[in-house]
Tab-separated table of C-alpha atoms in Angstrom:
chain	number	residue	atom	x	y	z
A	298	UNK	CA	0.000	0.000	0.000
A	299	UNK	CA	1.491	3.506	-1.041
A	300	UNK	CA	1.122	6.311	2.089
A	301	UNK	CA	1.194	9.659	1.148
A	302	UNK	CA	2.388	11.781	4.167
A	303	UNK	CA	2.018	15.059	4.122
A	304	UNK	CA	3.897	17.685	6.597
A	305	UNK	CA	6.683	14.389	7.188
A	306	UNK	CA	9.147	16.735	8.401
A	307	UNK	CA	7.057	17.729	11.131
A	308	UNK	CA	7.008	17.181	14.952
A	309	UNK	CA	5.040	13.785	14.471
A	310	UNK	CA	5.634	12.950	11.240
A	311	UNK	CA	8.692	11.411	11.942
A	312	UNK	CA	7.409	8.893	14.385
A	313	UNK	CA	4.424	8.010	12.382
A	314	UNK	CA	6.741	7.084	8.978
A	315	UNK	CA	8.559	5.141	11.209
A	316	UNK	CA	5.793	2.936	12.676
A	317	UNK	CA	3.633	2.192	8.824
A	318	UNK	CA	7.450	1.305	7.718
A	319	UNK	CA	8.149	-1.149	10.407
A	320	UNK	CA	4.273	-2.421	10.746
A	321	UNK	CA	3.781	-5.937	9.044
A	322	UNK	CA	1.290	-4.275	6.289
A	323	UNK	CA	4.123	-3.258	3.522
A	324	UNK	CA	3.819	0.081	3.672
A	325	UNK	CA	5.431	2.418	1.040
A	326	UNK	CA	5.746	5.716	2.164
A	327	UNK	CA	6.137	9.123	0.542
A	328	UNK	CA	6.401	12.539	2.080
A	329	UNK	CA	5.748	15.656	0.751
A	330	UNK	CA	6.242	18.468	3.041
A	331	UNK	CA	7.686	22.227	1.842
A	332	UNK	CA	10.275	21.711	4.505
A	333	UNK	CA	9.814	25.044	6.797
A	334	UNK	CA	10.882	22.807	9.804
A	335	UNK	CA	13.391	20.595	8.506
A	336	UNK	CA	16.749	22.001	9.276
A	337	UNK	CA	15.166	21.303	13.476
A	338	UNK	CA	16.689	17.758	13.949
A	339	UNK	CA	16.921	16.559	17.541
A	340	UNK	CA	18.740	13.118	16.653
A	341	UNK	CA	21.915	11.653	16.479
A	342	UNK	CA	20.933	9.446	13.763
A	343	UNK	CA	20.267	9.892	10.042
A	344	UNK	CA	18.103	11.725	8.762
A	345	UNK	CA	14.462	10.140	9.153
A	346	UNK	CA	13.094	10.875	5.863
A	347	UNK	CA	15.908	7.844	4.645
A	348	UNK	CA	12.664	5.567	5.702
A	349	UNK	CA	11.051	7.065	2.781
A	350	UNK	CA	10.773	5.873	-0.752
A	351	UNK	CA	10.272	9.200	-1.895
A	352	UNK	CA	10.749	12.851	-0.709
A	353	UNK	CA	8.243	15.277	-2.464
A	354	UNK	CA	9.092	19.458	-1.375
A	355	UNK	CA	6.168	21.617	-2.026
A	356	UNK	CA	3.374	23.640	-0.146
A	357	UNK	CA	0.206	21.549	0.429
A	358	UNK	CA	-1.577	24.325	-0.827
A	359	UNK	CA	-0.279	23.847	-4.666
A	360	UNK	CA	-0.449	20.200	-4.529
A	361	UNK	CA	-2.047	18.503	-7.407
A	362	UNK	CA	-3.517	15.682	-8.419
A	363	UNK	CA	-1.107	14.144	-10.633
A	364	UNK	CA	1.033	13.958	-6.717
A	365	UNK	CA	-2.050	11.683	-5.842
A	366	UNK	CA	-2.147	9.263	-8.562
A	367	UNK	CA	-0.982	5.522	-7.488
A	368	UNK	CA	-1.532	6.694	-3.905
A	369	UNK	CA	-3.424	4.569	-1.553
A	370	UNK	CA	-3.938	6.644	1.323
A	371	UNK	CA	-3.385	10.318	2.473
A	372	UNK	CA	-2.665	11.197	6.108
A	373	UNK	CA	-2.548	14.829	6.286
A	374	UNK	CA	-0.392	15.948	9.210
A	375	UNK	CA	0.460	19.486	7.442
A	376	UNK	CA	-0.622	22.584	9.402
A	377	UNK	CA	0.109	25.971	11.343
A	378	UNK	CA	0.430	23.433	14.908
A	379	UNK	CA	-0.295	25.454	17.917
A	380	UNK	CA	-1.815	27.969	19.338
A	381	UNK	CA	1.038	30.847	19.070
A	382	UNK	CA	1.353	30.562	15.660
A	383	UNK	CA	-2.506	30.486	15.076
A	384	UNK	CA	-2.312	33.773	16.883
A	385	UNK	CA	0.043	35.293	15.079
A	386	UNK	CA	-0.771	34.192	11.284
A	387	UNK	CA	-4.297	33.948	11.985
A	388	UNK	CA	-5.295	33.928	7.914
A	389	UNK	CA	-2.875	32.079	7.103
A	390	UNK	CA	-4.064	29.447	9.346
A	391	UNK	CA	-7.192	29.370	7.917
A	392	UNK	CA	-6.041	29.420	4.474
A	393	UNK	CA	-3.400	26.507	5.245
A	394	UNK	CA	-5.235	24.207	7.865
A	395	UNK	CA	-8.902	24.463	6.612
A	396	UNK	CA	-8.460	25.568	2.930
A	397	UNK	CA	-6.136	23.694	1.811
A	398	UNK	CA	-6.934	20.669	3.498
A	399	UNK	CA	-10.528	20.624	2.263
A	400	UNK	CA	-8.697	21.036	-1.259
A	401	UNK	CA	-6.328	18.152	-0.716
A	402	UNK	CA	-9.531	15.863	0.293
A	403	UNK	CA	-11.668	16.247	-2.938
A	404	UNK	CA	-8.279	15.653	-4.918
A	405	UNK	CA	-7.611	12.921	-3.067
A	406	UNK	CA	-11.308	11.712	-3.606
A	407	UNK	CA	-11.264	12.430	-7.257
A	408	UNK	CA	-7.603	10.582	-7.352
A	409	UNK	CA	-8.953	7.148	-6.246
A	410	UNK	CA	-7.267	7.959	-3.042
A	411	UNK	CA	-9.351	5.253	-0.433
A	412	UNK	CA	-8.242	6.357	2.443
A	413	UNK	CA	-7.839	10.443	3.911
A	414	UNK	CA	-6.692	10.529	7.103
A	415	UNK	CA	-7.083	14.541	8.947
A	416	UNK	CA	-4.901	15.168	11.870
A	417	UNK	CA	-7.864	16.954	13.961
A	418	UNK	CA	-7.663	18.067	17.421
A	419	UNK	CA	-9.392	17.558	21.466
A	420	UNK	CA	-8.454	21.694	21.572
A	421	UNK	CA	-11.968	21.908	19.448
A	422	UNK	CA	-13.400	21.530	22.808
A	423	UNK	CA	-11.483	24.776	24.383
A	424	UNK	CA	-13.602	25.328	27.460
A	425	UNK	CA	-15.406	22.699	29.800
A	426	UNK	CA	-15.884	23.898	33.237
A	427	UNK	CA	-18.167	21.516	34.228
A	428	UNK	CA	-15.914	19.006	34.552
A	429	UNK	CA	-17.725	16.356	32.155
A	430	UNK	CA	-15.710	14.533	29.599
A	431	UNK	CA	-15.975	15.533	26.174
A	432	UNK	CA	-17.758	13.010	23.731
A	433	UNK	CA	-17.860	13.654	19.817
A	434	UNK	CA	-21.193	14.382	19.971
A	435	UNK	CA	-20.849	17.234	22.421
A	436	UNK	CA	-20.788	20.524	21.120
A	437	UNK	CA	-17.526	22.568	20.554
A	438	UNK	CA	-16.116	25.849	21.749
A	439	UNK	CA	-12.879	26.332	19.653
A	440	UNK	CA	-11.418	29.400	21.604
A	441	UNK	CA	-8.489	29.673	19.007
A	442	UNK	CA	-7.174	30.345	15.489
A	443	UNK	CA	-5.650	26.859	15.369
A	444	UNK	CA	-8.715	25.038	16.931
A	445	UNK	CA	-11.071	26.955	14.695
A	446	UNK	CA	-9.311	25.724	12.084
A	447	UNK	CA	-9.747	22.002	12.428
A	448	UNK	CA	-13.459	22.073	13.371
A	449	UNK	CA	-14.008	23.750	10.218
A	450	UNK	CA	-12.111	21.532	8.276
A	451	UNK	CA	-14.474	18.875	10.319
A	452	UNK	CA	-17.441	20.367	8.945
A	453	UNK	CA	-16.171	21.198	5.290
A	454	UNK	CA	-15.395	17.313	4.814
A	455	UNK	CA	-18.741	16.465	6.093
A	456	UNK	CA	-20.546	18.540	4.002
A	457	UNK	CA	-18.003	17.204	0.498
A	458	UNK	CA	-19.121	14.574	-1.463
A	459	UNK	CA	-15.488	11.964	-1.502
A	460	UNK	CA	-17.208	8.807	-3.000
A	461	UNK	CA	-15.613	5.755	-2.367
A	462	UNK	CA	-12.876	7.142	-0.007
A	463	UNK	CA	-13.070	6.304	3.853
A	464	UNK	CA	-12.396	9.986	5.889
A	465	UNK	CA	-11.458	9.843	9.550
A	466	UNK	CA	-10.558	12.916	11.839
A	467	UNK	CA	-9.234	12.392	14.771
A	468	UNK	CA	-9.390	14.304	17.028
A	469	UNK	CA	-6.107	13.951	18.825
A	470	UNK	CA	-4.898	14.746	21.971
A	471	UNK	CA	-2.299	16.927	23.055
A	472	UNK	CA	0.662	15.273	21.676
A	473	UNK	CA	3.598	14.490	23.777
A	474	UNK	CA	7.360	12.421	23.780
A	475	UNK	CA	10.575	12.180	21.512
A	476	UNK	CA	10.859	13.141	18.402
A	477	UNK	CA	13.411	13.455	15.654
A	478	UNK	CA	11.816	16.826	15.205
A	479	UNK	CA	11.261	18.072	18.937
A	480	UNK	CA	8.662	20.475	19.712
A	481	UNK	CA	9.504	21.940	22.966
A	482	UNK	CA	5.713	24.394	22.247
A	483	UNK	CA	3.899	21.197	24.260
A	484	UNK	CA	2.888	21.090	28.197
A	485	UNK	CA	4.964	17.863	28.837
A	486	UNK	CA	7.612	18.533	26.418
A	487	UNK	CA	8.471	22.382	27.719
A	488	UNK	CA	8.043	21.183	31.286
A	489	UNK	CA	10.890	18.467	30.923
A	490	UNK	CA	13.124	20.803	28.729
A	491	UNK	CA	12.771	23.439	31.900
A	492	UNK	CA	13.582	20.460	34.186
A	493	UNK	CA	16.511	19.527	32.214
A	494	UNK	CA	18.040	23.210	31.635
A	495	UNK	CA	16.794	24.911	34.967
A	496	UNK	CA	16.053	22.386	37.314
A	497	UNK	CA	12.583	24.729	37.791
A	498	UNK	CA	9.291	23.954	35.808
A	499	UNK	CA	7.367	27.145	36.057
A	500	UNK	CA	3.735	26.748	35.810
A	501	UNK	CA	2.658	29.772	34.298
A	502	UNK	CA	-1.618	28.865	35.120
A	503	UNK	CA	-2.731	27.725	38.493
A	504	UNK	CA	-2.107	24.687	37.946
A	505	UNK	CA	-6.066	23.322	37.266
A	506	UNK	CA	-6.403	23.036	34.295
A	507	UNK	CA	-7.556	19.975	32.435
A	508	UNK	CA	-5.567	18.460	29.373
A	509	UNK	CA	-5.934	14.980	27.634
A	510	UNK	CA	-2.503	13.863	26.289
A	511	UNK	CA	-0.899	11.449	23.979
A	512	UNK	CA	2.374	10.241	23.054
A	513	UNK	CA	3.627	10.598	19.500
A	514	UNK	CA	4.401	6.884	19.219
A	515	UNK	CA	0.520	6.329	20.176
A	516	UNK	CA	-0.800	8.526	17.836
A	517	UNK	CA	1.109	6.669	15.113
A	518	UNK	CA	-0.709	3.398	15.335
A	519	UNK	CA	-3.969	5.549	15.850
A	520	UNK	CA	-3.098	6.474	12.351
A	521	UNK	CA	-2.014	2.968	10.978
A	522	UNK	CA	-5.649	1.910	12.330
A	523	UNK	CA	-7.784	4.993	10.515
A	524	UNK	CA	-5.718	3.922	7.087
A	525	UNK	CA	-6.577	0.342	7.634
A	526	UNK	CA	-10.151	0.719	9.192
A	527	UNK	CA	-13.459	-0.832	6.911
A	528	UNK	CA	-15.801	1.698	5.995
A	529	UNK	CA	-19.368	1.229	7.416
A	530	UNK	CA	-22.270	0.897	5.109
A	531	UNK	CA	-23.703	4.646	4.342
A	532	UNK	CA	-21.113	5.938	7.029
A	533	UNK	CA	-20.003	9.936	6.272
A	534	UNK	CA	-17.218	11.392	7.779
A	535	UNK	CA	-15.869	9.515	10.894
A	536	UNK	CA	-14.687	11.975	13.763
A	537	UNK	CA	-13.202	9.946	16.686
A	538	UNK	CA	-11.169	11.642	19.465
A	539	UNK	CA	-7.945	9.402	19.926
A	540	UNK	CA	-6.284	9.087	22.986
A	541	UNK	CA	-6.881	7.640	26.557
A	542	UNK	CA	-9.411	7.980	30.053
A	543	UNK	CA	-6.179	7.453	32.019
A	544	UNK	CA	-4.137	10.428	30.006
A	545	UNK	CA	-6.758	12.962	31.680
A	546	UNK	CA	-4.434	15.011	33.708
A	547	UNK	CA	-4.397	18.122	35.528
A	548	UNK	CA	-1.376	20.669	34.635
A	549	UNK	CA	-0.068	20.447	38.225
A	550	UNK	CA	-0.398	16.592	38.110
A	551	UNK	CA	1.928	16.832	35.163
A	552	UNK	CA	4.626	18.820	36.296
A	553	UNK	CA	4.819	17.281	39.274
A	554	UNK	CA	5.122	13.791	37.093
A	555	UNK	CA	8.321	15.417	35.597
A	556	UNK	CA	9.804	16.635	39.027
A	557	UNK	CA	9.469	12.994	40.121
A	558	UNK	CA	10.855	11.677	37.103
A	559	UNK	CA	13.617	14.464	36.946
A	560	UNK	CA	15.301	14.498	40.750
A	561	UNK	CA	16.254	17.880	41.879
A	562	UNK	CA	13.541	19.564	40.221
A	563	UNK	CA	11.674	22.544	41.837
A	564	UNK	CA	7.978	23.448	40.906
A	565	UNK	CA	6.938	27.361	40.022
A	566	UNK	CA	3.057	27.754	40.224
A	567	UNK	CA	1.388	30.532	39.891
A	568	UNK	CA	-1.447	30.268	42.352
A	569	UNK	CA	-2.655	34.020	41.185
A	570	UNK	CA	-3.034	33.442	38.041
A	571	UNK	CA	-6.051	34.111	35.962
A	572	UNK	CA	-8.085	31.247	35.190
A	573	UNK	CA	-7.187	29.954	31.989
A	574	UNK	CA	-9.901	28.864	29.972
A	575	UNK	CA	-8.838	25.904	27.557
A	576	UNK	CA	-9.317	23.384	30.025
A	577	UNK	CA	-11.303	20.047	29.411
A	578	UNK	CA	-11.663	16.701	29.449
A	579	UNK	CA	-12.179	13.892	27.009
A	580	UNK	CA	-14.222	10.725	26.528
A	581	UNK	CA	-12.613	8.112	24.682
A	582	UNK	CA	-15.000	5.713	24.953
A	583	UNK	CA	-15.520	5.606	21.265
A	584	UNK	CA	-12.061	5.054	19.896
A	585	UNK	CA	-11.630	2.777	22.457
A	586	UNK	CA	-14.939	0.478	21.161
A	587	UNK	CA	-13.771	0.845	17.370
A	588	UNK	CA	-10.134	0.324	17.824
A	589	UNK	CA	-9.499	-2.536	20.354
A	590	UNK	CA	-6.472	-3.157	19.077
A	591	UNK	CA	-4.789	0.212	18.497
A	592	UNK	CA	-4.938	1.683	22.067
A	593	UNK	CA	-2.118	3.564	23.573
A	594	UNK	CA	0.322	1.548	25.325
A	595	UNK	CA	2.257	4.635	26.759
A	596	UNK	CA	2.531	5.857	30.062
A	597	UNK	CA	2.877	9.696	31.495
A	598	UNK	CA	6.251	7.787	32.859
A	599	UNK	CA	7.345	6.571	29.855
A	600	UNK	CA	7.035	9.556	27.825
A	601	UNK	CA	8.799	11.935	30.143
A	602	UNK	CA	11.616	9.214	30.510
A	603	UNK	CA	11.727	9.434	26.627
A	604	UNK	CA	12.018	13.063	26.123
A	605	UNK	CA	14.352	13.369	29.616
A	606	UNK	CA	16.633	10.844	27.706
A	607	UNK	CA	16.173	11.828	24.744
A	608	UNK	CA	16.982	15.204	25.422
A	609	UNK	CA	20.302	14.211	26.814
A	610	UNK	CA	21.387	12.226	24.618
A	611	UNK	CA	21.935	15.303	21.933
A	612	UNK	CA	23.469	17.514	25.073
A	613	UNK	CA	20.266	19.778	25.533
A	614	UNK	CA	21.390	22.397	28.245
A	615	UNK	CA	19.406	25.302	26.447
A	616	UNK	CA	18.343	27.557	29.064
A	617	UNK	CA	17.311	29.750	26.135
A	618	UNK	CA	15.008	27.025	24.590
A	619	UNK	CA	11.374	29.052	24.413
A	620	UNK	CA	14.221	30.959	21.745
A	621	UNK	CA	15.104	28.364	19.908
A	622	UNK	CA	14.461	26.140	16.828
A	623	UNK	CA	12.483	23.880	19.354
A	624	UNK	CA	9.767	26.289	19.311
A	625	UNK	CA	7.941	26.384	15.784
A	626	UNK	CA	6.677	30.315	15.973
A	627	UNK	CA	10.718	31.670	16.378
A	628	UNK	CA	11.186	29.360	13.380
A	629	UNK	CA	8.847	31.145	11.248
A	630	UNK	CA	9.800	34.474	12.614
A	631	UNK	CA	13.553	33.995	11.648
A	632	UNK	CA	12.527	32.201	8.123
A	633	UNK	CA	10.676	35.753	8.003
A	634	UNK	CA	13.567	38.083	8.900
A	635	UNK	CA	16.089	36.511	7.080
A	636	UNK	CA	13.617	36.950	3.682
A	637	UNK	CA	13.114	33.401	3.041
A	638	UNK	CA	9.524	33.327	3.747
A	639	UNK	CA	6.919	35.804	2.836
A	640	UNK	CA	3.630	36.535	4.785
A	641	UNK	CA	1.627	33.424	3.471
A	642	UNK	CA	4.672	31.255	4.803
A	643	UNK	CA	5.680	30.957	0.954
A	644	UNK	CA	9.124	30.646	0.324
A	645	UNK	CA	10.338	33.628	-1.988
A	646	UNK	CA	14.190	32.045	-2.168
């Protein structure tokens, strides 16, 4: 089976080509990403697009659909990823996460393509103060750029007309662990790096807030399963949230998870904080029911004691880090300075 993956040289990317290529189902994977993020390797190793049996550069937003013929199935991982950057490029977002995206799935659809497989997100939910986990039939209350930008996509795919082809979102949740491609933007992933380089995790909320998380290596098989997965008779769109009841975890709880993980380690909350809105929980009942077989095996534990050791092993001492390549938005803002990207995040060299 040919897997087209786009944004590859991404934060999870990396992890996911790794898993179809090493699964037992004969993957053949291609990437096509337009490479903003590919010069921020955190590995000793080659490179990881050497998995590949095909590189493809280019912006998602000019791919065609001669890039989609022989392809079996699309899992589209490019996208403005976090909240910062939604912020700050706020039509680009749109035009890049939603447009484009609903663009790649009729090609895809008018390809052949059977499978699409959209990299949604649990931050649709933004604000749950009644303390209720989040089903997929609940309503939403996307309280950002980036979020508003995947429930739209949600809603644009329902609304398309893709055949044959079988469409899952899922609705991930905040991803977490080691990566070839290290995002140090993430709860877990900033509060290790500030364990690492500081020995202080400062907790900029109160501390309350909810988050559902995943590891990276989790939402790979997630992703094997959604290419795989039968199509039900007269089924739409599916929209699953992916992840796990026992990854519900409270901010605190998780940097205290780190500390304990991470001896030495002093904890910075601020108790006077203003309440911070995106906080929720999330059922997973459903994922759980359709995908017996594909549910995480990672711990909280395990994924801090990958990025802790991961994170050695290339020398990270960064006190700097929220500076650094690690952290996608001071990518694009030096891409921008230096001339190399325009406004749209086009490159102009």
């Amino acid at each position: 089976m040919r897997v087209l993956i786009t944004g590859n040289m991404g934060y999870v990317g990396p992890g996911v080509v790794r898993h179809l290529v090493k699964s037992s189902h004969e993957f053949k994977v291609i990437g096509f990403d337009t490479s903003l993020f590919g010069h921020c390797l955190t590995t000793n190793e080659s490179l990881p697009e050497r998995m590949l049996i095909e590189q493809r550069f280019g912006d998602v937003r000019n791919i065609q659909t001669e890039d989609l013929i022989g392809i079996d199935a699309v899992v589209h991982l490019a996208a403005l990823s976090n909240d910062p950057m939604g912020k700050q490029f706020e039509t680009v977002t749109d035009d890049i996460n939603h447009t484009a995206s609903v663009r790649l799935a009729s090609l895809c659809a008018k390809a052949g393509v059977k499978a699409f497989v959209f990299a949604s997100s649990c931050s649709v939910y933004g604000f749950a103060g009644d303390g209720r986990a989040r089903t997929e039939k609940d309503s939403v209350e996307p309280l950002t750029a980036y979020a508003r930008s995947k429930i739209d996509t949600e809603q644009s795919l329902a609304r398309m007309d893709h055949g044959a082809m079988t469409v899952s979102c899922l609705r991930f949740a905040t991803a977490c662990g080691m990566s070839d491609r290290l995002r140090l933007d993430l709860v877990v992933n900033d509060f290790v790096a500030c364990a690492l380089s500081s020995s202080t995790i400062t907790v900029l909320s109160d501390g309350s807030p909810w988050r559902p998380l995943i590891d990276v290596k989790d939402m790979a098989r997630a992703i094997e399963w959604a290419i795989l997965r039968a199509r039900e008779p007269n089924q739409g769109i599916l929209v699953v949230n992916v992840g796990s009841e026992k990854w519900n975890y409270q901010v605190r709880d998780l940097a205290q998870a780190v500390a304990a993980s991470i001896p030495g380690t002093t904890i910075s909350i601020n108790i006077n904080a203003p309440p911070d809105r995106r906080s929720y929980k999330v059922d997973f009942s459903l994922f759980q029911r359709l995908a017996p077989d594909y549910q995480p095996i990672q711990t909280l534990d395990t994924s801090i004691v990958g990025l802790r050791d991961g994170l050695r092993s290339i020398g990270f001492q960064n006190l700097e880090f929220r500076d650094s390549n690690l952290i996608r938005l001071r990518v694009l803002e030096r891409h921008q300075s230096a001339g190399r990207i325009d406004q749209s995040i086009r490159w102009t060299i």
